[in-house]
XYZ file of N, CA and C in Angstrom:
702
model
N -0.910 41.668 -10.146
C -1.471 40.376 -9.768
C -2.689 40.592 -8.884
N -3.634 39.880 -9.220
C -5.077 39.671 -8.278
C -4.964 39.554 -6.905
N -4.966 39.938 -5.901
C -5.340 39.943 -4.587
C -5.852 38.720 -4.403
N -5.779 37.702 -3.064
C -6.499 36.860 -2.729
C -8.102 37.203 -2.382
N -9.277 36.605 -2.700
C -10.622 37.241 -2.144
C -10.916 37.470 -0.699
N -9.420 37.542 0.355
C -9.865 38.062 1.481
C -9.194 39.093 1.908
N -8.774 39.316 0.965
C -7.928 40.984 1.197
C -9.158 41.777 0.627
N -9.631 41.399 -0.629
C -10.923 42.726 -0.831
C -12.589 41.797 -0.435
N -13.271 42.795 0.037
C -14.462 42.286 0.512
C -15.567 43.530 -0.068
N -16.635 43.105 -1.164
C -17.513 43.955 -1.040
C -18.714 44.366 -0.873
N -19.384 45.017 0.038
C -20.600 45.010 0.591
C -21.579 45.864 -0.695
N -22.430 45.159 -0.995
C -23.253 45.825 -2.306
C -24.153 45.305 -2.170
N -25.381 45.980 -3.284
C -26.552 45.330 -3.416
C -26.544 45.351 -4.612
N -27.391 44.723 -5.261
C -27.274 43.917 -6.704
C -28.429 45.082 -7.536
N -28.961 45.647 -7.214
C -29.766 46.945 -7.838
C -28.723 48.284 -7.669
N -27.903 48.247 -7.256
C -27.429 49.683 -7.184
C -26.463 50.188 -8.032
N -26.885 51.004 -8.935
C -25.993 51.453 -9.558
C -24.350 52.131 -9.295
N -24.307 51.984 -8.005
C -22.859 52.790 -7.093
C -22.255 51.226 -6.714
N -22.977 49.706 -6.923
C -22.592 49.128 -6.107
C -21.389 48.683 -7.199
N -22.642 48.407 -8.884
C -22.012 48.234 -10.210
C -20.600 49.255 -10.533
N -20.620 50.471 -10.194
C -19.309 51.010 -10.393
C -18.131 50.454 -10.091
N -18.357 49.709 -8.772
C -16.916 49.025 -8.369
C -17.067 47.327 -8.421
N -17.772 47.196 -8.683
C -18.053 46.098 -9.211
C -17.017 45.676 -10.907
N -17.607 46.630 -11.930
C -17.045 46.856 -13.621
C -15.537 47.109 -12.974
N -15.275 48.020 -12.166
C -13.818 48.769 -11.626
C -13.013 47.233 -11.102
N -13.585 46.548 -10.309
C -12.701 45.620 -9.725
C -12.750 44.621 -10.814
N -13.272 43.864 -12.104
C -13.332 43.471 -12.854
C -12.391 43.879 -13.790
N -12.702 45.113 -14.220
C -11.531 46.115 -15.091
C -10.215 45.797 -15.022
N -10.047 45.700 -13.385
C -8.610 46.061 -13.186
C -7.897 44.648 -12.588
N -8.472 42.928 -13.150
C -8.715 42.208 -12.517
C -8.361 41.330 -11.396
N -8.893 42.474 -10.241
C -9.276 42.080 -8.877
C -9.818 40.974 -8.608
N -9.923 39.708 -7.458
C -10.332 39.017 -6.797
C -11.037 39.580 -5.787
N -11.926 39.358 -5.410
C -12.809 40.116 -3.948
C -14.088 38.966 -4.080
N -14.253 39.272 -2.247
C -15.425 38.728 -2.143
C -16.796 39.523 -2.094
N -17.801 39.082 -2.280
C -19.038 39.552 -2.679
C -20.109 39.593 -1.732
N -20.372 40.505 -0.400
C -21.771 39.904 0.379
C -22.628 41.179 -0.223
N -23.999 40.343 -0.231
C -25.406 41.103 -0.598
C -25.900 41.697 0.404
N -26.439 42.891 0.451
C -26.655 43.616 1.443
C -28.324 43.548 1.604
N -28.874 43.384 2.476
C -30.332 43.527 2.456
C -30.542 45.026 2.995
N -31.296 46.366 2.171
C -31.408 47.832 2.595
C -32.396 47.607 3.308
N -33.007 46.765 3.623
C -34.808 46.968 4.750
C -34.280 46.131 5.731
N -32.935 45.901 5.631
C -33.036 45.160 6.923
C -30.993 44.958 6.960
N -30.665 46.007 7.060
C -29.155 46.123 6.725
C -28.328 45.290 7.867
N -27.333 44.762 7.385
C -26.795 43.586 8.209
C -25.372 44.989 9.171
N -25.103 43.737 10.826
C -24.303 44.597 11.384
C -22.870 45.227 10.650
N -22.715 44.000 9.657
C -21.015 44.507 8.998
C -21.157 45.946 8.348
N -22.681 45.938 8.042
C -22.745 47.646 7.044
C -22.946 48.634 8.078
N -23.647 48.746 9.038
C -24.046 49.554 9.980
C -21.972 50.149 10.636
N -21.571 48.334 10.817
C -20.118 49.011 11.726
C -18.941 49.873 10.582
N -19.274 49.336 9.384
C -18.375 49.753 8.638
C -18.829 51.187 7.740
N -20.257 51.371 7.553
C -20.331 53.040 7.337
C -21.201 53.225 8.198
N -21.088 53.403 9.295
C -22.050 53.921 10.446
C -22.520 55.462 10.148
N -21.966 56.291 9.099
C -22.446 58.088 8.958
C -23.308 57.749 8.094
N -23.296 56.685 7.144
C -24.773 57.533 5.814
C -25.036 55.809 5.474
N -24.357 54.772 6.367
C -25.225 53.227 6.479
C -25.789 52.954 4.897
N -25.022 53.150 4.174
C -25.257 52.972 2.844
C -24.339 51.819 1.905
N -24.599 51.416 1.028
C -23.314 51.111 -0.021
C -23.380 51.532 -1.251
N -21.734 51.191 -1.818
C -21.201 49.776 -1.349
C -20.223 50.177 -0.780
N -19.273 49.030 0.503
C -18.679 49.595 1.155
C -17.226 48.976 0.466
N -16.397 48.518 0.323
C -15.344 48.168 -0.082
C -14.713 48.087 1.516
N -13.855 46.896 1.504
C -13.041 45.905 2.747
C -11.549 46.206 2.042
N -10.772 46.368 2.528
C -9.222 45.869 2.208
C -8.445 45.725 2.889
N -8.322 44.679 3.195
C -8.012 44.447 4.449
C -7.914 44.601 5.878
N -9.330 44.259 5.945
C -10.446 44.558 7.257
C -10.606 45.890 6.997
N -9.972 46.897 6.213
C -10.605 48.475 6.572
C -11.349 49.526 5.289
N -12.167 49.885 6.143
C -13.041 50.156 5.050
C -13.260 51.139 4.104
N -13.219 51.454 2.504
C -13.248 52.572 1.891
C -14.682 52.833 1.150
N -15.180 54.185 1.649
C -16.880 54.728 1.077
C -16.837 55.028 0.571
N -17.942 55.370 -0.415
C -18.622 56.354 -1.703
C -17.618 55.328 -3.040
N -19.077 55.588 -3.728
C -18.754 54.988 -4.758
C -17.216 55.510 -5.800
N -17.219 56.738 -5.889
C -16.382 57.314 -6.672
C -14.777 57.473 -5.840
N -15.047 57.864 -4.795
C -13.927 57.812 -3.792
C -13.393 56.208 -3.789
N -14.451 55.422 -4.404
C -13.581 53.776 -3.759
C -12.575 53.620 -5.648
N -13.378 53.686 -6.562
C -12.334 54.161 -7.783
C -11.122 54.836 -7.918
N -11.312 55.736 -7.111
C -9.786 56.287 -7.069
C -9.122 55.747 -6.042
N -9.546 55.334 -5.238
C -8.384 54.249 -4.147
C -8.236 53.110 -5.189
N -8.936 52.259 -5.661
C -8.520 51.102 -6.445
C -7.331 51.863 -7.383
N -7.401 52.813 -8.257
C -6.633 53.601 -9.213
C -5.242 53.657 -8.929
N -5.461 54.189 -7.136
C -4.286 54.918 -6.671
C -3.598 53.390 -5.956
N -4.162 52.305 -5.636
C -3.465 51.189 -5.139
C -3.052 49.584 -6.207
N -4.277 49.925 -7.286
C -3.414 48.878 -8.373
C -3.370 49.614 -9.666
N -2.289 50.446 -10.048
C -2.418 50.968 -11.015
C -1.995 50.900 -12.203
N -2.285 49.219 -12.202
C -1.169 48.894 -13.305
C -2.546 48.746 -14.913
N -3.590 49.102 -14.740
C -4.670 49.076 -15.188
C -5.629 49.967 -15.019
N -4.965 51.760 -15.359
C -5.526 52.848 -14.853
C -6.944 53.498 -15.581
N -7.418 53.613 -14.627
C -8.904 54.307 -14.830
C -9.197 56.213 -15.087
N -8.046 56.431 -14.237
C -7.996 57.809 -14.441
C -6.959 58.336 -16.105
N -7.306 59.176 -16.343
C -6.193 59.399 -17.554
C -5.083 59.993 -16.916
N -4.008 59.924 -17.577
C -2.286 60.270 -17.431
C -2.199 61.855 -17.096
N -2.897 63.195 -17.763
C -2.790 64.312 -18.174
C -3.363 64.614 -17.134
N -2.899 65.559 -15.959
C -3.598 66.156 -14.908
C -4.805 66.624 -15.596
N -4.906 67.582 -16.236
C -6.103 68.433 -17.034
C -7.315 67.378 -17.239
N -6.563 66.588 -18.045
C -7.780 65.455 -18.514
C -8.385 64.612 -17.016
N -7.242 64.884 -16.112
C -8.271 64.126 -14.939
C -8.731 65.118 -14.355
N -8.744 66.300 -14.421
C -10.077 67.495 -13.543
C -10.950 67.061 -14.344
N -11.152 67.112 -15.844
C -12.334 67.308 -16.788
C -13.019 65.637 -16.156
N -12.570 64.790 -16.099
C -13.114 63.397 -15.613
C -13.663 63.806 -13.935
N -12.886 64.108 -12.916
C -13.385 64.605 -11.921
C -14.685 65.181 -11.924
N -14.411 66.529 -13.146
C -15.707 67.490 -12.758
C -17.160 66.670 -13.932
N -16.767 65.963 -14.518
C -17.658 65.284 -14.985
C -18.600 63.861 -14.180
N -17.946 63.678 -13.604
C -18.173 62.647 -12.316
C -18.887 63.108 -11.592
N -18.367 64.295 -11.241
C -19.328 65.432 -9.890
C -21.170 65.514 -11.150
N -20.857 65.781 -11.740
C -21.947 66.006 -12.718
C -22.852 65.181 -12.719
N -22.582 64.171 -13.024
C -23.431 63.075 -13.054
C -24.001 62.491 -11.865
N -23.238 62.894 -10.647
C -24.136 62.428 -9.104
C -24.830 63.403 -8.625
N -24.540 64.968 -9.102
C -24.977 65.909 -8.503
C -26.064 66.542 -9.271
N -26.279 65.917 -11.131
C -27.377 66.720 -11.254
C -27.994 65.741 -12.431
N -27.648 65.042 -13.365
C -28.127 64.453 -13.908
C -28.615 62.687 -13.233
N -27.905 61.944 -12.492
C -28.300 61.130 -11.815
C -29.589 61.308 -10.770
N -29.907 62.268 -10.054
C -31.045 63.271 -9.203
C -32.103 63.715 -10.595
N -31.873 63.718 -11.540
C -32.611 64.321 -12.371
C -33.338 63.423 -13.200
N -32.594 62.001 -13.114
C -33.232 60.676 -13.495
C -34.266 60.133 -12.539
N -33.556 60.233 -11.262
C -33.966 59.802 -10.387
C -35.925 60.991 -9.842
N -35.831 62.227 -10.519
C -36.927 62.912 -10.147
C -37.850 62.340 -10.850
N -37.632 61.801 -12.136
C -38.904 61.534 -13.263
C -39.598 59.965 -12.921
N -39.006 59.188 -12.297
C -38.995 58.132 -11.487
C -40.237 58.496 -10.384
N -39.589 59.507 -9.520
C -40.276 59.549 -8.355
C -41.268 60.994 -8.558
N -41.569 61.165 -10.010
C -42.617 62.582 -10.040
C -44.036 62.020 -10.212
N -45.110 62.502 -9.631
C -46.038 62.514 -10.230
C -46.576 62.851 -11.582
N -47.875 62.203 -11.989
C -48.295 62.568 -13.414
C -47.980 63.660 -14.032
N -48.347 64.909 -13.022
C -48.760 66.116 -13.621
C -47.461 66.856 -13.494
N -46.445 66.098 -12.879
C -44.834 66.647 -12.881
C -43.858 65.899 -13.505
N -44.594 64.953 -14.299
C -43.244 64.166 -15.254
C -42.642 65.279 -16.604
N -43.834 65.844 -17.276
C -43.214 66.327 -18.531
C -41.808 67.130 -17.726
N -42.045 68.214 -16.870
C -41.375 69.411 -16.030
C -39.286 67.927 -15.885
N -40.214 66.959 -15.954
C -38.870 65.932 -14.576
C -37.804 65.436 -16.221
N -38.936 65.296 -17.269
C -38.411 64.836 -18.182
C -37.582 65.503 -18.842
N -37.812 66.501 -18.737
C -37.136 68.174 -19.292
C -35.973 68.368 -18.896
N -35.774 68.160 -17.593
C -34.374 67.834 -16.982
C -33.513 67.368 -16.932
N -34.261 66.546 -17.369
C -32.945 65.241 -17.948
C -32.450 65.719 -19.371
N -33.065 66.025 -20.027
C -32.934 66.066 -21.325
C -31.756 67.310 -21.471
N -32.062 68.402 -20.504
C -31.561 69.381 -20.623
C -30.073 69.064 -20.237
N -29.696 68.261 -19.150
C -28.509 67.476 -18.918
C -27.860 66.583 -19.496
N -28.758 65.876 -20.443
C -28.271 65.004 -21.705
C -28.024 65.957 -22.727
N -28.453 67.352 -22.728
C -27.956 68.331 -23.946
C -26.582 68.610 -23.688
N -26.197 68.849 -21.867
C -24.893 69.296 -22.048
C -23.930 68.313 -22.439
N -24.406 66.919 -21.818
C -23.486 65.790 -21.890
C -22.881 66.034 -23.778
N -24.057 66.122 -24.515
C -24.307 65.847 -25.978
C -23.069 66.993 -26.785
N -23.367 68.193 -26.082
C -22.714 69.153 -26.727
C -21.431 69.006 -26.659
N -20.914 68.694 -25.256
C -19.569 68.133 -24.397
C -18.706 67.609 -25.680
N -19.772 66.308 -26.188
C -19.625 65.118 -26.735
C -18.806 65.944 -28.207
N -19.919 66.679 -28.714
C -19.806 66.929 -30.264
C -18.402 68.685 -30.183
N -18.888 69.191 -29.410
C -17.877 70.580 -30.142
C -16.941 70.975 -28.636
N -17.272 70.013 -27.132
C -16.063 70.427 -26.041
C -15.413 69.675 -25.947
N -15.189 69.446 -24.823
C -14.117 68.778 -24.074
C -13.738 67.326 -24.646
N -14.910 66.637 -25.076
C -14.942 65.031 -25.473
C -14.941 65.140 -27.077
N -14.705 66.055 -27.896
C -15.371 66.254 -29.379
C -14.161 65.565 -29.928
N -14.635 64.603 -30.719
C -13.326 63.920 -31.370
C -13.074 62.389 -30.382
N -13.523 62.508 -29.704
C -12.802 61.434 -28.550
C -12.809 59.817 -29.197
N -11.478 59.368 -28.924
C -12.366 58.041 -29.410
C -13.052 56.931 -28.484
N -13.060 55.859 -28.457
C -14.115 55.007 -28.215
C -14.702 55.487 -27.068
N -14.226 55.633 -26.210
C -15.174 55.729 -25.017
C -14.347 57.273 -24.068
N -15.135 57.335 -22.917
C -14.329 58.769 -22.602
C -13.080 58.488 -21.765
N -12.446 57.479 -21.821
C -11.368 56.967 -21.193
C -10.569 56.918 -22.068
N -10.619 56.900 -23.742
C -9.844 56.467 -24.411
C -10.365 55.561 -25.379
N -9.674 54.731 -25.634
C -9.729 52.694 -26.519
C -10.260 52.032 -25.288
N -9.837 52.423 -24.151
C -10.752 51.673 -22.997
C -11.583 52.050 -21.849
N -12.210 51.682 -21.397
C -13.445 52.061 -20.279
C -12.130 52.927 -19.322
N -12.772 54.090 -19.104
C -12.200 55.066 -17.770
C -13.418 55.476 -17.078
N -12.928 55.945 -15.744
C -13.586 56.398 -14.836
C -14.849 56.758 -14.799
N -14.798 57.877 -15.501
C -16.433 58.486 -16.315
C -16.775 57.608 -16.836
N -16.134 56.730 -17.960
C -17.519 56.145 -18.146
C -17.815 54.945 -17.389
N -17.271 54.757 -16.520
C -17.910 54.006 -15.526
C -18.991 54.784 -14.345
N -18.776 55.658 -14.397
C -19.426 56.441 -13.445
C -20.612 56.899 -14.076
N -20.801 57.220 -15.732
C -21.752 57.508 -16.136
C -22.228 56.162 -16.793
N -21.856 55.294 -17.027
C -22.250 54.420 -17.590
C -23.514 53.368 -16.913
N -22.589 53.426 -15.352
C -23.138 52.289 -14.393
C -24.439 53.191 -13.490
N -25.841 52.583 -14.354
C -26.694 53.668 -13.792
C -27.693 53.967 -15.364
N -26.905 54.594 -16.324
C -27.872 54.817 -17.318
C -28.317 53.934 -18.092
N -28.350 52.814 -17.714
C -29.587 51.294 -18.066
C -30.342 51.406 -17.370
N -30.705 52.778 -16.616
C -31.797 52.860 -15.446
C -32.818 53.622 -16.543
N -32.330 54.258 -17.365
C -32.786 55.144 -18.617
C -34.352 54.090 -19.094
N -33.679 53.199 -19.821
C -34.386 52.231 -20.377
C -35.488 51.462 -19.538
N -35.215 51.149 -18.432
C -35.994 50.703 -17.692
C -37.119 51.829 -17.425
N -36.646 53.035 -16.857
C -37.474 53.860 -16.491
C -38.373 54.450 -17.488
N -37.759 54.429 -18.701
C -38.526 54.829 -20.418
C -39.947 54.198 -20.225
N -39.955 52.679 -19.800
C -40.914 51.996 -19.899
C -41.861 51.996 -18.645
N -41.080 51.915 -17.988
C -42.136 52.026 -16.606
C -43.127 52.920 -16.167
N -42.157 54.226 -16.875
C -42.866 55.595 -17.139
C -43.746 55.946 -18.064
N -42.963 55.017 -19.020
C -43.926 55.402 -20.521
C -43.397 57.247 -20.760
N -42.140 57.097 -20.674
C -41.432 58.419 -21.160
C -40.298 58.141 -22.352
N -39.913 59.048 -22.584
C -38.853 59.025 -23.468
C -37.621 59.477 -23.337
N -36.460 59.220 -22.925
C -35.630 60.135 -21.919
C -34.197 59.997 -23.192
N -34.205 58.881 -23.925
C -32.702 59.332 -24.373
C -33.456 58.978 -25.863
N -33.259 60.289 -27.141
C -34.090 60.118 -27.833
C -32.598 59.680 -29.344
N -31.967 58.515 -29.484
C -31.226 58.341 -30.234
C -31.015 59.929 -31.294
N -32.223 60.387 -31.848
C -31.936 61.616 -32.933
C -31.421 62.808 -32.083
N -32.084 63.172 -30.673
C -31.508 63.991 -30.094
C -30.349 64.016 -29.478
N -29.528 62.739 -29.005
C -28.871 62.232 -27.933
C -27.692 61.916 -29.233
N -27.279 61.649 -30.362
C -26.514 60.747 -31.098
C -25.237 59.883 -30.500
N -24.322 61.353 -30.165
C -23.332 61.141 -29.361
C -23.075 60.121 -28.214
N -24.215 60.536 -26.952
C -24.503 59.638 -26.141
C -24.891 58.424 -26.507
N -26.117 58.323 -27.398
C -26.444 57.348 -27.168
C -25.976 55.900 -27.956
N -24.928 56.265 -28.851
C -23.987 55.838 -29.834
C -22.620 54.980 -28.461
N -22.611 55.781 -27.861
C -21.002 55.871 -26.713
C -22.341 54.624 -25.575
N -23.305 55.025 -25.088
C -24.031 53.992 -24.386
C -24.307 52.506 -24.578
N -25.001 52.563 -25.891
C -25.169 51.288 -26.481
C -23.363 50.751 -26.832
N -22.184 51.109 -27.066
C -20.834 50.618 -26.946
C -20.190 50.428 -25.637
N -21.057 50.587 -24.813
C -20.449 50.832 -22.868
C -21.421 48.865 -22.978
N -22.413 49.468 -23.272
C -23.383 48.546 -22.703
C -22.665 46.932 -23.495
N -22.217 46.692 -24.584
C -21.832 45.791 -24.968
C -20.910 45.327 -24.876
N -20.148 45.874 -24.107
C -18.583 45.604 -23.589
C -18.794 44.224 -22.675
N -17.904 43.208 -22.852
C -18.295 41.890 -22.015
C -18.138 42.419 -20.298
N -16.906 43.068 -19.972
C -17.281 43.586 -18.154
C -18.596 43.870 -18.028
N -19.083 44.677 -18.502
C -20.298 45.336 -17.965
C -21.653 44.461 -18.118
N -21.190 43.412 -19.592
C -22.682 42.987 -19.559
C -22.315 42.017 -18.340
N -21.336 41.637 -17.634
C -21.404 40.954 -16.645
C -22.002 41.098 -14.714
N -21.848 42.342 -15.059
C -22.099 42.880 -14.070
C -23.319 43.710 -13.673
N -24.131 44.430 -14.868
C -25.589 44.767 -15.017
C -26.702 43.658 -15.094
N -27.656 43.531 -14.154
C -28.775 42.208 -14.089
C -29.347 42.796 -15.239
N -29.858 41.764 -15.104
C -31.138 41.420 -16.596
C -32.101 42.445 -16.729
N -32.241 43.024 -17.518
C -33.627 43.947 -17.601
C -34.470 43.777 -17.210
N -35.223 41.896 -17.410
C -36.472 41.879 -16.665
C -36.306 41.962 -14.975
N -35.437 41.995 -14.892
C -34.909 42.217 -13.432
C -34.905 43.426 -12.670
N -34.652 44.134 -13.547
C -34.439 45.592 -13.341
C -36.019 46.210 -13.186
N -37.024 45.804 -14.273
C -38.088 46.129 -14.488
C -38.593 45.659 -13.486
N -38.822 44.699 -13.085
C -39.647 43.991 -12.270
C -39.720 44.876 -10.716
N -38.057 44.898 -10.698
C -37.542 45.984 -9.400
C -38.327 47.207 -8.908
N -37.912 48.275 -10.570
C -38.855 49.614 -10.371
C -40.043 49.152 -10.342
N -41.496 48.244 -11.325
C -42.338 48.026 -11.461
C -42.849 48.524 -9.506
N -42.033 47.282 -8.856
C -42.460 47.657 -7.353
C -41.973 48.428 -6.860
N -40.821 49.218 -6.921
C -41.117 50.293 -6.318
C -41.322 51.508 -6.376
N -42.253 51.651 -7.855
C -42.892 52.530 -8.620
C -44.463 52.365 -7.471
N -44.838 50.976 -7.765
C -45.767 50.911 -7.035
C -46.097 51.231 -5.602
N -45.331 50.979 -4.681
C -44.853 51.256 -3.324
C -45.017 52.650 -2.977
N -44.253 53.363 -4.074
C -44.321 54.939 -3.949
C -45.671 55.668 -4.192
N -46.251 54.928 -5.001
C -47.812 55.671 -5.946
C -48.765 55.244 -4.163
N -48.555 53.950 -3.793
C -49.258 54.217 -2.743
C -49.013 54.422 -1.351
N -47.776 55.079 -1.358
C -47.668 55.679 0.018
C -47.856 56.987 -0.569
N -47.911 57.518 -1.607
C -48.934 58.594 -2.435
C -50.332 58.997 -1.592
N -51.079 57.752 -1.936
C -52.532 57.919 -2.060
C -52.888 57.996 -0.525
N -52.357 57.100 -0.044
C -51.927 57.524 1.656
C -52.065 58.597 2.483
N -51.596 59.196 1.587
C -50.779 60.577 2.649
C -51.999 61.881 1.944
N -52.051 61.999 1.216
C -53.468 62.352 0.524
C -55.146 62.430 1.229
């Protein structure tokens, strides 16, 4: 049964891809919670008292107390309503979800995030990176760990990973354009990008990802912002 919306409280911002993880997660598993917007240029006292080490979100409330990091707040939801599990059953199968999770914050999410924030003459080098991390995802997909899998990497239904990889790579598309790059190339990507476009159409998620022109509009400025605290410093 749903929680009343003052037992869960969650501090997010509506661009963040960590905020969307528990966002799809508390939806998933269907949670009641309340919703405050966080302003990052001007962060309100509830975020400062409640992650005072890295003043970030989203923070998750449960009753008045507070749980951090995006992936750490998934497995508390997991481990406290689990009647609608995110993790898989098979210890094994939850390291391979674990160490795939670690993956995606530690080198392919940073690796999206470089081609974003590279200069001209360092995008091909930023683009490469990604790609090279979408090869392992790809291979994963077709002859390891995921080969055969069905619908999604949870199963017949959204799990962990792919919430964790999911919520975030609509940053792909946006950034394709903003950049004028090419980052997930359907002929190269099949696997992925077959399993993406089926994440992306799922009714949770389209509920919870803003609008593209939204998204665009977002990076547009702070593509711009960055190019001239660039020229600045120069």
């Amino acid at each position: 049964m749903a929680p009343p919306s003052d037992d869960l409280k969650l501090l997010g911002s509506w661009a963040s891809s960590y905020t969307h993880r528990v966002q799809l997660a508390l939806k998933l598993k269907g949670l009641a919670f309340e919703y405050a917007e966080e302003d990052l240029a001007d962060k309100s006292p509830s975020l400062l008292l409640y992650n005072p080490v890295y003043e970030k979100v989203p923070v998750l409330l449960h009753r008045g107390r507070p749980v951090l990091e995006s992936v750490i707040i998934l497995h508390y939801l997991d481990e406290t309503w689990p009647e609608v599990p995110l993790m898989p059953a098979d210890p094994y199968d939850r390291a391979l979800a674990r160490f795939w999770c670690h993956f995606v914050d530690d080198k392919l999410g940073p690796a999206v995030g470089a081609v974003f924030a590279s200069p001209s003459d360092g995008q091909a080098a930023a683009v490469e990176q990604v790609h090279e991390n979408l090869r392992l995802v790809e291979r994963e997909l077709r002859e390891g760990a995921f080969a055969g899998r069905r619908r999604f990497f949870g199963g017949d239904k959204i799990g962990v990973l792919d919430i964790v990889l999911g919520c975030g790579s609509y940053w792909l598309a946006v950034f394709e354009e903003v950049m004028e790059v090419k980052l997930v190339d359907p002929e190269a990507f099949p696997l992925f990008h077959s399993w993406l476009r089926d994440f992306e159409e799922q009714e949770e998620v389209k509920a919870i990802i803003p609008a593209i022109d939204r998204l665009l509009e977002y990076a547009r400025g702070v593509r711009q912002m960055m190019l001239g605290l660039s020229t600045r410093q120069q």
